[in-house]
PDB file of C-alpha atoms in Angstrom:
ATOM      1  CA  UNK A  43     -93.936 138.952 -59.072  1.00  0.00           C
ATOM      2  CA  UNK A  44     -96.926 139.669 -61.887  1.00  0.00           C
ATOM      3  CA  UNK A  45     -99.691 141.526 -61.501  1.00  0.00           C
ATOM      4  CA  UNK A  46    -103.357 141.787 -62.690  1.00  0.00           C
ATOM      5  CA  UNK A  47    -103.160 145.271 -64.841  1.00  0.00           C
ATOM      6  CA  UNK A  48    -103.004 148.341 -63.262  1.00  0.00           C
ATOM      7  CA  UNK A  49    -101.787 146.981 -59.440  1.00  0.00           C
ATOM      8  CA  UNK A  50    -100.365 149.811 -58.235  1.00  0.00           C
ATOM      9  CA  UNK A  51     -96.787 148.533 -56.998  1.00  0.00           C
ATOM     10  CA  UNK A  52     -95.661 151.051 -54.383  1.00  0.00           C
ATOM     11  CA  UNK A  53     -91.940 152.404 -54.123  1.00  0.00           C
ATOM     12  CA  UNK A  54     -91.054 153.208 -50.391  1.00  0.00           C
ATOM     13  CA  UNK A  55     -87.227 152.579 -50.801  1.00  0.00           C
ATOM     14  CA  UNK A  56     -87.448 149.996 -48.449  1.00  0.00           C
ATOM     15  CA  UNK A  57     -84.415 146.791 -48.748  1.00  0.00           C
ATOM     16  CA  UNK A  58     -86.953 143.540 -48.132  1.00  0.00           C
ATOM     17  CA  UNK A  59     -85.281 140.448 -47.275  1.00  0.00           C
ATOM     18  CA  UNK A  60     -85.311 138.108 -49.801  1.00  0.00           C
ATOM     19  CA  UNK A  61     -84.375 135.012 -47.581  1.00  0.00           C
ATOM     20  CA  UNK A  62     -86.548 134.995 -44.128  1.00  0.00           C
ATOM     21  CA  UNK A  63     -89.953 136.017 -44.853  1.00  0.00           C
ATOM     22  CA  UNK A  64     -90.344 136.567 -41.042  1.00  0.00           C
ATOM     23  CA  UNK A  65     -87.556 138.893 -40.390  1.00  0.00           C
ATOM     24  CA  UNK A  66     -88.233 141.750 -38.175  1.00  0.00           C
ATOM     25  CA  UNK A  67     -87.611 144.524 -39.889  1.00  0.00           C
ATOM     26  CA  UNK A  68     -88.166 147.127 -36.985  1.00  0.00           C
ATOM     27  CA  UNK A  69     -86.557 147.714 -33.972  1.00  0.00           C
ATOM     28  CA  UNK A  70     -88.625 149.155 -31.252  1.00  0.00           C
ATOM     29  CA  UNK A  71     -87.208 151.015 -28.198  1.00  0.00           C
ATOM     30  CA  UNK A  72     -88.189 148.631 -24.890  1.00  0.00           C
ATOM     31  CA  UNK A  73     -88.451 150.990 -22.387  1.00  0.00           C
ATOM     32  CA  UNK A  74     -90.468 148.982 -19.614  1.00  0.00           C
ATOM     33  CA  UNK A  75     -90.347 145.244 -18.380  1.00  0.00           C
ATOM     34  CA  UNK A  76     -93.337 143.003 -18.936  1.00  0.00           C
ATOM     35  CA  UNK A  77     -93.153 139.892 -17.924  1.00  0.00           C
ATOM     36  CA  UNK A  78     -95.395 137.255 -19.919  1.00  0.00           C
ATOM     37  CA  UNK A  79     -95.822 134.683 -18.179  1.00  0.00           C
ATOM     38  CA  UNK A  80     -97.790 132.092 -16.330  1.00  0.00           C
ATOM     39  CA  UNK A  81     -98.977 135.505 -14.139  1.00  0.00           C
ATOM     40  CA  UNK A  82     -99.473 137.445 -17.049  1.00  0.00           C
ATOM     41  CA  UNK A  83    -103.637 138.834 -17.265  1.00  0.00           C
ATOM     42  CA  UNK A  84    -104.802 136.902 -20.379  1.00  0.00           C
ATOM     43  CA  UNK A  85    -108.187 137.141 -19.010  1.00  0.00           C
ATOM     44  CA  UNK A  86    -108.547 140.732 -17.469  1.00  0.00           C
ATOM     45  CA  UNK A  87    -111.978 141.553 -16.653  1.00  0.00           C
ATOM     46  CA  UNK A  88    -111.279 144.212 -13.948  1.00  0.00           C
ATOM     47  CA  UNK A  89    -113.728 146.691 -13.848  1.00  0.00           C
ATOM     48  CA  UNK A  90    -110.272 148.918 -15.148  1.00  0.00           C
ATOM     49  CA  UNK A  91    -109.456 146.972 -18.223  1.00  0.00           C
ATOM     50  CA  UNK A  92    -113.382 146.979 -19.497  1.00  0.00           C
ATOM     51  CA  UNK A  93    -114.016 150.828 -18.682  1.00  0.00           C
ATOM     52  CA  UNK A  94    -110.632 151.512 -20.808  1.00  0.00           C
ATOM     53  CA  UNK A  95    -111.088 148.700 -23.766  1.00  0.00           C
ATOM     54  CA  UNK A  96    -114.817 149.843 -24.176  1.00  0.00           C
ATOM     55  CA  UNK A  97    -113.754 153.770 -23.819  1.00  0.00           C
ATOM     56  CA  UNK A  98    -110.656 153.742 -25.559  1.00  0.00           C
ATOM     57  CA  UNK A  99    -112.314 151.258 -28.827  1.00  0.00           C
ATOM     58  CA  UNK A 100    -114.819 154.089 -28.942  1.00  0.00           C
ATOM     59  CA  UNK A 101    -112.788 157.369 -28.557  1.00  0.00           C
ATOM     60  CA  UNK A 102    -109.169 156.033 -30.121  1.00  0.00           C
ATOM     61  CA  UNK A 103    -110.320 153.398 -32.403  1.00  0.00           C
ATOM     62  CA  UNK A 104    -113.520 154.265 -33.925  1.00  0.00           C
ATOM     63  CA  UNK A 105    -113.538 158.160 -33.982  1.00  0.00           C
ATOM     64  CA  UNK A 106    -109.881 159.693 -33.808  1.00  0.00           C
ATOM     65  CA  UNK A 107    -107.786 156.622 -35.768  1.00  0.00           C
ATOM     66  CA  UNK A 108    -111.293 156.327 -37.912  1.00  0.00           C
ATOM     67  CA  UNK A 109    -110.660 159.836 -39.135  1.00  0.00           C
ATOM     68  CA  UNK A 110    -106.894 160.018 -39.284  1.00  0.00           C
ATOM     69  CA  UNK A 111    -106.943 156.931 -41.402  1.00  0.00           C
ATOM     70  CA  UNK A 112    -109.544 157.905 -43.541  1.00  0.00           C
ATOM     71  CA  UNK A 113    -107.497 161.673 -43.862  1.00  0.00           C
ATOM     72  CA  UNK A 114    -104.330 160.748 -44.066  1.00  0.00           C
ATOM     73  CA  UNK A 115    -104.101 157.119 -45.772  1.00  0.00           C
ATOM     74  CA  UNK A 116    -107.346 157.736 -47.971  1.00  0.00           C
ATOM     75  CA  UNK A 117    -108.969 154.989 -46.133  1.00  0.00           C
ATOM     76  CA  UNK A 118    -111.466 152.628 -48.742  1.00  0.00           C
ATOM     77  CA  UNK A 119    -113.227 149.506 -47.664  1.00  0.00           C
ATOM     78  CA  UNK A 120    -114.654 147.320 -50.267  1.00  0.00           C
ATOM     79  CA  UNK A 121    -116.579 143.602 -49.608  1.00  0.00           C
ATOM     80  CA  UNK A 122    -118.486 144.350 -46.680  1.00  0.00           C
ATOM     81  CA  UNK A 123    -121.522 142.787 -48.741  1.00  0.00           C
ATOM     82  CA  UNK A 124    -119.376 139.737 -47.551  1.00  0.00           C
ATOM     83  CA  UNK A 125    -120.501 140.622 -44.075  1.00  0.00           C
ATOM     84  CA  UNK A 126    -124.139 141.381 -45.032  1.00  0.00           C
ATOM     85  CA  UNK A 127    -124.333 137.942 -46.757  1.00  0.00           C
ATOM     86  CA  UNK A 128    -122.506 136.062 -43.804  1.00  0.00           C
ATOM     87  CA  UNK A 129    -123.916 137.654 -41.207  1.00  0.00           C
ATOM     88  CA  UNK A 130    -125.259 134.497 -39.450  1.00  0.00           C
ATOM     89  CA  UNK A 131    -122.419 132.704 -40.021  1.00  0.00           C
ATOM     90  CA  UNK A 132    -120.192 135.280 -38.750  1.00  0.00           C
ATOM     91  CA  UNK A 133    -122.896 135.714 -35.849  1.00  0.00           C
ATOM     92  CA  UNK A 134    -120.526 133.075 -33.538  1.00  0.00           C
ATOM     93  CA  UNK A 135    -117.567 134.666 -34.354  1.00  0.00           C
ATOM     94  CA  UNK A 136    -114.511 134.736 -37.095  1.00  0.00           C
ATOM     95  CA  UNK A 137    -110.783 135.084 -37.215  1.00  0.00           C
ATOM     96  CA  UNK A 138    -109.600 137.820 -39.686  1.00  0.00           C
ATOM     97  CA  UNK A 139    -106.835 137.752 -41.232  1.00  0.00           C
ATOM     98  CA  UNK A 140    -104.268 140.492 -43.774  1.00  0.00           C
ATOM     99  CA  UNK A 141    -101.454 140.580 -45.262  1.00  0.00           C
ATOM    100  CA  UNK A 142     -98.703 143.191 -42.425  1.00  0.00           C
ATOM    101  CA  UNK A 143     -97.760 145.887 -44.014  1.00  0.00           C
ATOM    102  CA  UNK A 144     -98.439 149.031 -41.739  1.00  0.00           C
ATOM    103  CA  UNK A 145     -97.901 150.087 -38.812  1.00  0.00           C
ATOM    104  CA  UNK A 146    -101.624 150.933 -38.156  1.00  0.00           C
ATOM    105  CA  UNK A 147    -103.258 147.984 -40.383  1.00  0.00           C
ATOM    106  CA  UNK A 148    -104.854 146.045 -37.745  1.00  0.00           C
ATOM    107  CA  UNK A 149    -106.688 149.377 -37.052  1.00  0.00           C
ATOM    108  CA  UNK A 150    -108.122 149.226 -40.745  1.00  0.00           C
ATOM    109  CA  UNK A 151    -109.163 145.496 -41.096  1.00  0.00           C
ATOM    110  CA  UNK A 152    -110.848 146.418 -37.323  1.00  0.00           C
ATOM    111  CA  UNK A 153    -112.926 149.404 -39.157  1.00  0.00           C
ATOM    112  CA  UNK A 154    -113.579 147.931 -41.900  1.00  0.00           C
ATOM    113  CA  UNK A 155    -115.027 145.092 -40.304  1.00  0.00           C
ATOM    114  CA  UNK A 156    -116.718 146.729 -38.155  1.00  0.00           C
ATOM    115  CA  UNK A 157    -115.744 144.528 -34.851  1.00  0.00           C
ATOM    116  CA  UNK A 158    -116.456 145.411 -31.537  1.00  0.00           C
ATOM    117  CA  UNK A 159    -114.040 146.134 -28.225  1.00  0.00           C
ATOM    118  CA  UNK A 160    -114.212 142.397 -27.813  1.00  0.00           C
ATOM    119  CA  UNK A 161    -111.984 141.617 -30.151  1.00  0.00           C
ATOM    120  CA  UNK A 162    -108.512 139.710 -29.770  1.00  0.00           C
ATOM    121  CA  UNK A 163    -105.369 139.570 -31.226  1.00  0.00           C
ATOM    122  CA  UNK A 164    -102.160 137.490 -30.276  1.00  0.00           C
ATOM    123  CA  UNK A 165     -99.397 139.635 -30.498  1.00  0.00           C
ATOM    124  CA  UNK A 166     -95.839 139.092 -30.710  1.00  0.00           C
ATOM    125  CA  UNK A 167     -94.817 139.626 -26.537  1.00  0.00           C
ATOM    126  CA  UNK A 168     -91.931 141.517 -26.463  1.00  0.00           C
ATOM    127  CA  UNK A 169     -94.014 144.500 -27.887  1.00  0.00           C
ATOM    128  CA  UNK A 170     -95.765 144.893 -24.757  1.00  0.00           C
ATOM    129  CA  UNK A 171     -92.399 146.498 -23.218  1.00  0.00           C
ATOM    130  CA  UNK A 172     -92.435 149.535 -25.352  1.00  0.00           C
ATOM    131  CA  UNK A 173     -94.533 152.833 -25.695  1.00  0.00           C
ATOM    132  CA  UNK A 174     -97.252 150.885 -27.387  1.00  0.00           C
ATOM    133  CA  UNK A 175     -98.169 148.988 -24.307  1.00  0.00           C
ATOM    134  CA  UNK A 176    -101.211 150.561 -23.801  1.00  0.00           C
ATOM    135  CA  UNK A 177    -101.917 150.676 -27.457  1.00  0.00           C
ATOM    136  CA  UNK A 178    -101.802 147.239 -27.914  1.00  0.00           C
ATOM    137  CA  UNK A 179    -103.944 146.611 -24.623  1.00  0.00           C
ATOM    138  CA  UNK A 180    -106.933 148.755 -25.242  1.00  0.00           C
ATOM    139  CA  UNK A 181    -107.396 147.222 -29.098  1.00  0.00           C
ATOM    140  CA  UNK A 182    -107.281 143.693 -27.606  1.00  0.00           C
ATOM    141  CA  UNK A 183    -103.384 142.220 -27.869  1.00  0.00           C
ATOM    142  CA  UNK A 184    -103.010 139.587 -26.047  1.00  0.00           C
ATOM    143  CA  UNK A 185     -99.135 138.690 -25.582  1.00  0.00           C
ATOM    144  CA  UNK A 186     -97.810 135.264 -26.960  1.00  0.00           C
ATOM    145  CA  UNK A 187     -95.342 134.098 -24.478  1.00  0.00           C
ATOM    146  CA  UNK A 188     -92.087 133.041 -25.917  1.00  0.00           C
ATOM    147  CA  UNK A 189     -90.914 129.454 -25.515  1.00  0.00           C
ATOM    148  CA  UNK A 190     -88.440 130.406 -22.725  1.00  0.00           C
ATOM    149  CA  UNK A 191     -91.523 130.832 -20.864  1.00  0.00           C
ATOM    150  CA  UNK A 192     -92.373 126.999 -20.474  1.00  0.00           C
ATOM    151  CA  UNK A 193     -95.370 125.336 -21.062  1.00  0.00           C
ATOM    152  CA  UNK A 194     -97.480 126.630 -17.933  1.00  0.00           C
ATOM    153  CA  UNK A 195     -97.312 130.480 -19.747  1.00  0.00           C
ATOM    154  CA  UNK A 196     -98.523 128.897 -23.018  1.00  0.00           C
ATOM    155  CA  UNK A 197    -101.090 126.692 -21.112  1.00  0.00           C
ATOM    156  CA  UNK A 198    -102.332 130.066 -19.728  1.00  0.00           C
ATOM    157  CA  UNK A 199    -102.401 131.649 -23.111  1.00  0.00           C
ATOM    158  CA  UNK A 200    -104.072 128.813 -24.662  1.00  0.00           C
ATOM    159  CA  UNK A 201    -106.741 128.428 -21.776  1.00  0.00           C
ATOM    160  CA  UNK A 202    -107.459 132.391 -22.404  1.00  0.00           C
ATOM    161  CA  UNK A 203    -108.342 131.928 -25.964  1.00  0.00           C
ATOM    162  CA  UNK A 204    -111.120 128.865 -25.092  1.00  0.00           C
ATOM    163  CA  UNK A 205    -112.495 131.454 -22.444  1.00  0.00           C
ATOM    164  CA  UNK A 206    -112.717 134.249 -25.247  1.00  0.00           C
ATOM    165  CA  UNK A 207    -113.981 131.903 -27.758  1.00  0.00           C
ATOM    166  CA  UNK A 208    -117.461 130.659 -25.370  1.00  0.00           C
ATOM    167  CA  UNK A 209    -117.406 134.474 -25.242  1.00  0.00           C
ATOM    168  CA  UNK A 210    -118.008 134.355 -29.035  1.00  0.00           C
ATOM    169  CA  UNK A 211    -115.106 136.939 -29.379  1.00  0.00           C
ATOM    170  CA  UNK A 212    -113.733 137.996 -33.182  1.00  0.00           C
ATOM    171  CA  UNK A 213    -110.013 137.103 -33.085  1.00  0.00           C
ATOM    172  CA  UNK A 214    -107.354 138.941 -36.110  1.00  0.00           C
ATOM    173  CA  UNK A 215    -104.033 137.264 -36.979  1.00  0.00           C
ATOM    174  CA  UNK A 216    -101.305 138.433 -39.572  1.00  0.00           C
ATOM    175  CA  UNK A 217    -100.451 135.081 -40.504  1.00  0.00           C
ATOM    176  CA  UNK A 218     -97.197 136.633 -41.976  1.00  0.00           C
ATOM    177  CA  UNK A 219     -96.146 137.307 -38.500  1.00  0.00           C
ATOM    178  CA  UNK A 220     -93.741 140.523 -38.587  1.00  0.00           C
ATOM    179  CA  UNK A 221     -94.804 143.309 -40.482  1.00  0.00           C
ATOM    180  CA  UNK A 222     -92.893 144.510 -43.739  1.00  0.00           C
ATOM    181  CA  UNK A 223     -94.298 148.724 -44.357  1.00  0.00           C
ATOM    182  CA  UNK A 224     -96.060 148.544 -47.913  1.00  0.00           C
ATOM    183  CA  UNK A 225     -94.554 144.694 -49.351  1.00  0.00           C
ATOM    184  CA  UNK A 226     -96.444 144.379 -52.422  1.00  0.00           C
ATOM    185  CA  UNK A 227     -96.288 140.307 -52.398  1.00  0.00           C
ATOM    186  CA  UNK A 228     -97.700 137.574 -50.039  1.00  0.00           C
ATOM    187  CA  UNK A 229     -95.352 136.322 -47.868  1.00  0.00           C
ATOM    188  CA  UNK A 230     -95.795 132.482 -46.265  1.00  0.00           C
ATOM    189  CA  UNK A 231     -98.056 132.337 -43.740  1.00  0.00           C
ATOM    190  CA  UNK A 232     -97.715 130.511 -40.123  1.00  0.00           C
ATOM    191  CA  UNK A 233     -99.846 128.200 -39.443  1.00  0.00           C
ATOM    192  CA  UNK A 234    -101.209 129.490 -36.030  1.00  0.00           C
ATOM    193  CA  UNK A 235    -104.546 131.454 -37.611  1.00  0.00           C
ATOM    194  CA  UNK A 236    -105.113 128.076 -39.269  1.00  0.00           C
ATOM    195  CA  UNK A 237    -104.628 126.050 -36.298  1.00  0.00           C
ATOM    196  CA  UNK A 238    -107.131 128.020 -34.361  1.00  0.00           C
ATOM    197  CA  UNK A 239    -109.838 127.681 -36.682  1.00  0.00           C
ATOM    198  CA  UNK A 240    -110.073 124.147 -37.034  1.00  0.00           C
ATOM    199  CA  UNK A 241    -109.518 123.817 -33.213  1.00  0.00           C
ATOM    200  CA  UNK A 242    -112.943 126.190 -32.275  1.00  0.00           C
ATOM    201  CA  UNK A 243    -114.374 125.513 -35.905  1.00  0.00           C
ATOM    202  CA  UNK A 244    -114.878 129.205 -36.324  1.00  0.00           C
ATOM    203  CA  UNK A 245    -114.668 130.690 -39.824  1.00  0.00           C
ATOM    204  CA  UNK A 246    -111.593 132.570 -41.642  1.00  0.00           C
ATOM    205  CA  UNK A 247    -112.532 136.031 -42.786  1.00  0.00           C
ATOM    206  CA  UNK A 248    -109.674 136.859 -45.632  1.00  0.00           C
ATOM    207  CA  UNK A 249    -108.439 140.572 -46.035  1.00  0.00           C
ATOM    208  CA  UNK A 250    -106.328 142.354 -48.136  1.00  0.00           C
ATOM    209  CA  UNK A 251    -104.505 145.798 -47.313  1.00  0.00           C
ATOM    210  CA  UNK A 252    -103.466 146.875 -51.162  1.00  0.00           C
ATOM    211  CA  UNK A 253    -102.111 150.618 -52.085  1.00  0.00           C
ATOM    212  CA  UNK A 254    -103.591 153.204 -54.394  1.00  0.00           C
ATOM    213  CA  UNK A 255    -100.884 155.983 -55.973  1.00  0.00           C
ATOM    214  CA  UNK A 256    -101.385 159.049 -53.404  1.00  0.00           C
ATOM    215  CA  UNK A 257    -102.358 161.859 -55.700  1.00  0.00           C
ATOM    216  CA  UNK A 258    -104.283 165.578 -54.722  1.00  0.00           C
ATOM    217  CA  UNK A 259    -105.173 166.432 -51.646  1.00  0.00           C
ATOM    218  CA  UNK A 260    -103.633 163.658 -49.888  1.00  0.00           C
ATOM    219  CA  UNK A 261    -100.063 164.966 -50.892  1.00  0.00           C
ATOM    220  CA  UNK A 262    -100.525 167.454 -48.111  1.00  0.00           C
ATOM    221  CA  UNK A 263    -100.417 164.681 -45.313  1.00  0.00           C
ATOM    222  CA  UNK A 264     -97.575 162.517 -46.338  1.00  0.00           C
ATOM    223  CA  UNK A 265     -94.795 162.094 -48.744  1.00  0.00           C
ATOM    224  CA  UNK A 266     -95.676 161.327 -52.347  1.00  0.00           C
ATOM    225  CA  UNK A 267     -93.690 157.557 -52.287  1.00  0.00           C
ATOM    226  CA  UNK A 268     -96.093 156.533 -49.538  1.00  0.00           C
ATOM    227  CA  UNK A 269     -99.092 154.859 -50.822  1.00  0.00           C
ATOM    228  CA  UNK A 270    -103.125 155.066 -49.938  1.00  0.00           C
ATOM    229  CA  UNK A 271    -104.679 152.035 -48.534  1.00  0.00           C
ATOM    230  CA  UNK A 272    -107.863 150.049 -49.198  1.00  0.00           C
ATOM    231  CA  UNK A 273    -108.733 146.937 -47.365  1.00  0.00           C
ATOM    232  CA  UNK A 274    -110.798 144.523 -49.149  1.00  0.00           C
ATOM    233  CA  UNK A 275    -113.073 141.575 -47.502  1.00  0.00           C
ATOM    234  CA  UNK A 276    -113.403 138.376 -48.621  1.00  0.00           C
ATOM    235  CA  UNK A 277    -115.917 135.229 -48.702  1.00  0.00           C
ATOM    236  CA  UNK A 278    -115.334 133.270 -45.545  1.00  0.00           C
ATOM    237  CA  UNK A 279    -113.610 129.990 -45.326  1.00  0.00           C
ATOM    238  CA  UNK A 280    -114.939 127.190 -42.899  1.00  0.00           C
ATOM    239  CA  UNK A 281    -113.142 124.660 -41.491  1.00  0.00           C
ATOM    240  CA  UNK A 282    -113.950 121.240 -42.197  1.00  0.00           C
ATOM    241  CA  UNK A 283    -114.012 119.409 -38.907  1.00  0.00           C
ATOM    242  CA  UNK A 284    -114.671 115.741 -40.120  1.00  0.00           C
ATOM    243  CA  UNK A 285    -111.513 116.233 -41.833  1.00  0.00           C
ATOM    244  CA  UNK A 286    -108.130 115.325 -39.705  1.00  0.00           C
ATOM    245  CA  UNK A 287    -106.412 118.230 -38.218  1.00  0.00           C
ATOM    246  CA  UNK A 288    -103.375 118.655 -39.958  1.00  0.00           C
ATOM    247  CA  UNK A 289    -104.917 117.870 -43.793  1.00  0.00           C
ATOM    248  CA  UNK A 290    -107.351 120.661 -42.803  1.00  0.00           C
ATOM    249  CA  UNK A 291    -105.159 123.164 -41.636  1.00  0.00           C
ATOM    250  CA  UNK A 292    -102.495 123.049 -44.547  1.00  0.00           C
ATOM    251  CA  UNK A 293    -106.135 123.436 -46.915  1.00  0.00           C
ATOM    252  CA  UNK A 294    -107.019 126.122 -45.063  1.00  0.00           C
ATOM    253  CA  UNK A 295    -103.401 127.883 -45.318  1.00  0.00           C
ATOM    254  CA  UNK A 296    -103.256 127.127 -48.784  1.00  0.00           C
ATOM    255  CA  UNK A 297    -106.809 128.337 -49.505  1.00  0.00           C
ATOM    256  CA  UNK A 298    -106.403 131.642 -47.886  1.00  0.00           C
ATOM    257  CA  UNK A 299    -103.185 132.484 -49.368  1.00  0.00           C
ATOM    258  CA  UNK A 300    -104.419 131.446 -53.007  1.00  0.00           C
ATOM    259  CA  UNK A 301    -107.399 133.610 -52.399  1.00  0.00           C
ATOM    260  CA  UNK A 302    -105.746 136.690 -50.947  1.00  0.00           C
ATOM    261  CA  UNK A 303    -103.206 136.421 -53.924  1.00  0.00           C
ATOM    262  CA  UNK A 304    -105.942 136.915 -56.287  1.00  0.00           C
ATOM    263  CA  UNK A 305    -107.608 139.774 -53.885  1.00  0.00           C
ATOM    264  CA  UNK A 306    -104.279 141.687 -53.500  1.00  0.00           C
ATOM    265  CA  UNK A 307    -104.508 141.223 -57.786  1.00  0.00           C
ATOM    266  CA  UNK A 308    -101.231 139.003 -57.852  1.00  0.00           C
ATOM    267  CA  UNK A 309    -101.166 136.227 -60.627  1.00  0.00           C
ATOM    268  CA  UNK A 310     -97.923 135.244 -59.906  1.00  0.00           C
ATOM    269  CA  UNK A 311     -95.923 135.438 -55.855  1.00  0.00           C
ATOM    270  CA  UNK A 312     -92.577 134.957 -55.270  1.00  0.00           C
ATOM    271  CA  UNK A 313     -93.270 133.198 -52.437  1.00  0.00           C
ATOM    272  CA  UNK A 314     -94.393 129.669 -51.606  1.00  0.00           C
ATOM    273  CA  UNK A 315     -97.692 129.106 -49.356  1.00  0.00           C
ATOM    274  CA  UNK A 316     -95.754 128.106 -46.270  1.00  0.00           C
ATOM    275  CA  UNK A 317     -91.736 128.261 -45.228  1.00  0.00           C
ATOM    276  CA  UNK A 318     -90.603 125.206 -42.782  1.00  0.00           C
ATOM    277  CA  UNK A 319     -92.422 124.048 -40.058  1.00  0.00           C
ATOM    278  CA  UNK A 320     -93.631 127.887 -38.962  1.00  0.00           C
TER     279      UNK A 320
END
């Protein structure tokens, strides 16, 4: 990889594949049994689920994670003019999207993009059977269900995502899919973020997580190797509808990688735009 000078390449001591850019490099205790399925709530709009999504965005999300970010990982946001200048055509709603690369980075593209509590995020299902259920609830995850499911649990899934988009919900997507702590490069992206733009026509909002050396004060709050974060928002790219489906979506895959490449300050990635059919 080659970098624009003075990237700031951080080195966590962690072994990154070098084969599967989708390998799952953590292995999270499943302590409870969700089933995702045709049953599963996509749509929950008990009175329950909208007292804790609106309570919880406010008190976890926007005040205590707001400030423990901000402490702790030296928090910086830059682009938001983006969202000044796009504001009407944001107004609909957008699907964000960032490289994965922390445990708590959907948090900061959410900040810094100042979404609200009606946001939603597919999320890899078999996350919803550990301690971060609720977690991953009251930020908006909404499970994928895995193929052994059969088509009537995707048909669900899929149906819940037209219902949130006449909402005008925001949606986020990592397009890399599993998350690699503090990888420096742009890994291929799936082509489900991609997919869903072109299918609502809703606009692409690029982000990039990149690292700062932690120096000062911040030494006090975590180990010197790990790195401060700054999340930085791009232009938006729209969908070309008149355009058939899968032309557009491979421009739009290639178009957001290219430009989070030069974002994240890369000139040259090891890896290609796309892997397979993913």
């Amino acid at each position: 990889m080659q970098v624009v000078e003075g990237t700031y390449i951080p080195e966590v001591g962690i072994d990154y594949p070098t084969d599967d850019p989708y390998a799952r490099l953590y292995r999270p205790v499943y302590d409870r049994n969700v089933v995702v399925d045709e049953h599963y709530p996509y749509v929950d709009d008990s009175l329950k689920a909208r007292f804790l999504r609106c309570s919880m965005w406010l008190l976890l999300l926007r005040i205590g994670l707001n400030i423990m970010l901000h402490v702790k990982m030296g928090l910086r946001v830059k682009g938001r003019e983006n969202l000044r200048k796009y504001k009407q055509e944001l107004a609909g709603g957008a699907i964000t999207i960032a490289n994965h690369c922390f445990r708590l980075d959907c948090p900061c593209v959410l900040l810094a993009c100042g979404t609200k509590h009606t946001v939603k995020i597919p999320m890899f299902a078999p996350n919803f059977s550990t301690k971060d259920n609720f977690f991953l609830r009251v930020v908006g995850g909404i499970p994928i269900p895995e193929a052994d499911k059969g088509i009537a649990a995707i048909k669900k899934f899929n149906e819940a995502f037209d219902e949130f988009h006449r909402r005008g919900y925001w949606f986020h997507i990592f397009p890399e899919a599993a998350r690699w702590d503090f990888y420096k490069p742009l890994r291929p992206f799936q082509k489900g973020a991609f997919t869903m733009a072109y299918k609502y026509g809703m606009p692409l909002l690029p982000c990039v997580i990149t690292y700062r050396e932690r120096t000062g004060i911040y030494r006090l709050f975590a180990k010197k190797e790990i790195p401060l974060l700054q999340v930085e928002i791009g232009e938006p790219i729209f969908p070309d509808k008149t355009q058939p489906r899968g032309q557009e979506v491979e421009r739009l895959r290639t178009e957001a990688h290219q430009r989070m490449e030069r974002m994240a300050g890369i000139t040259s990635n090891p890896w290609p735009v796309s892997s397979g059919n993913a």
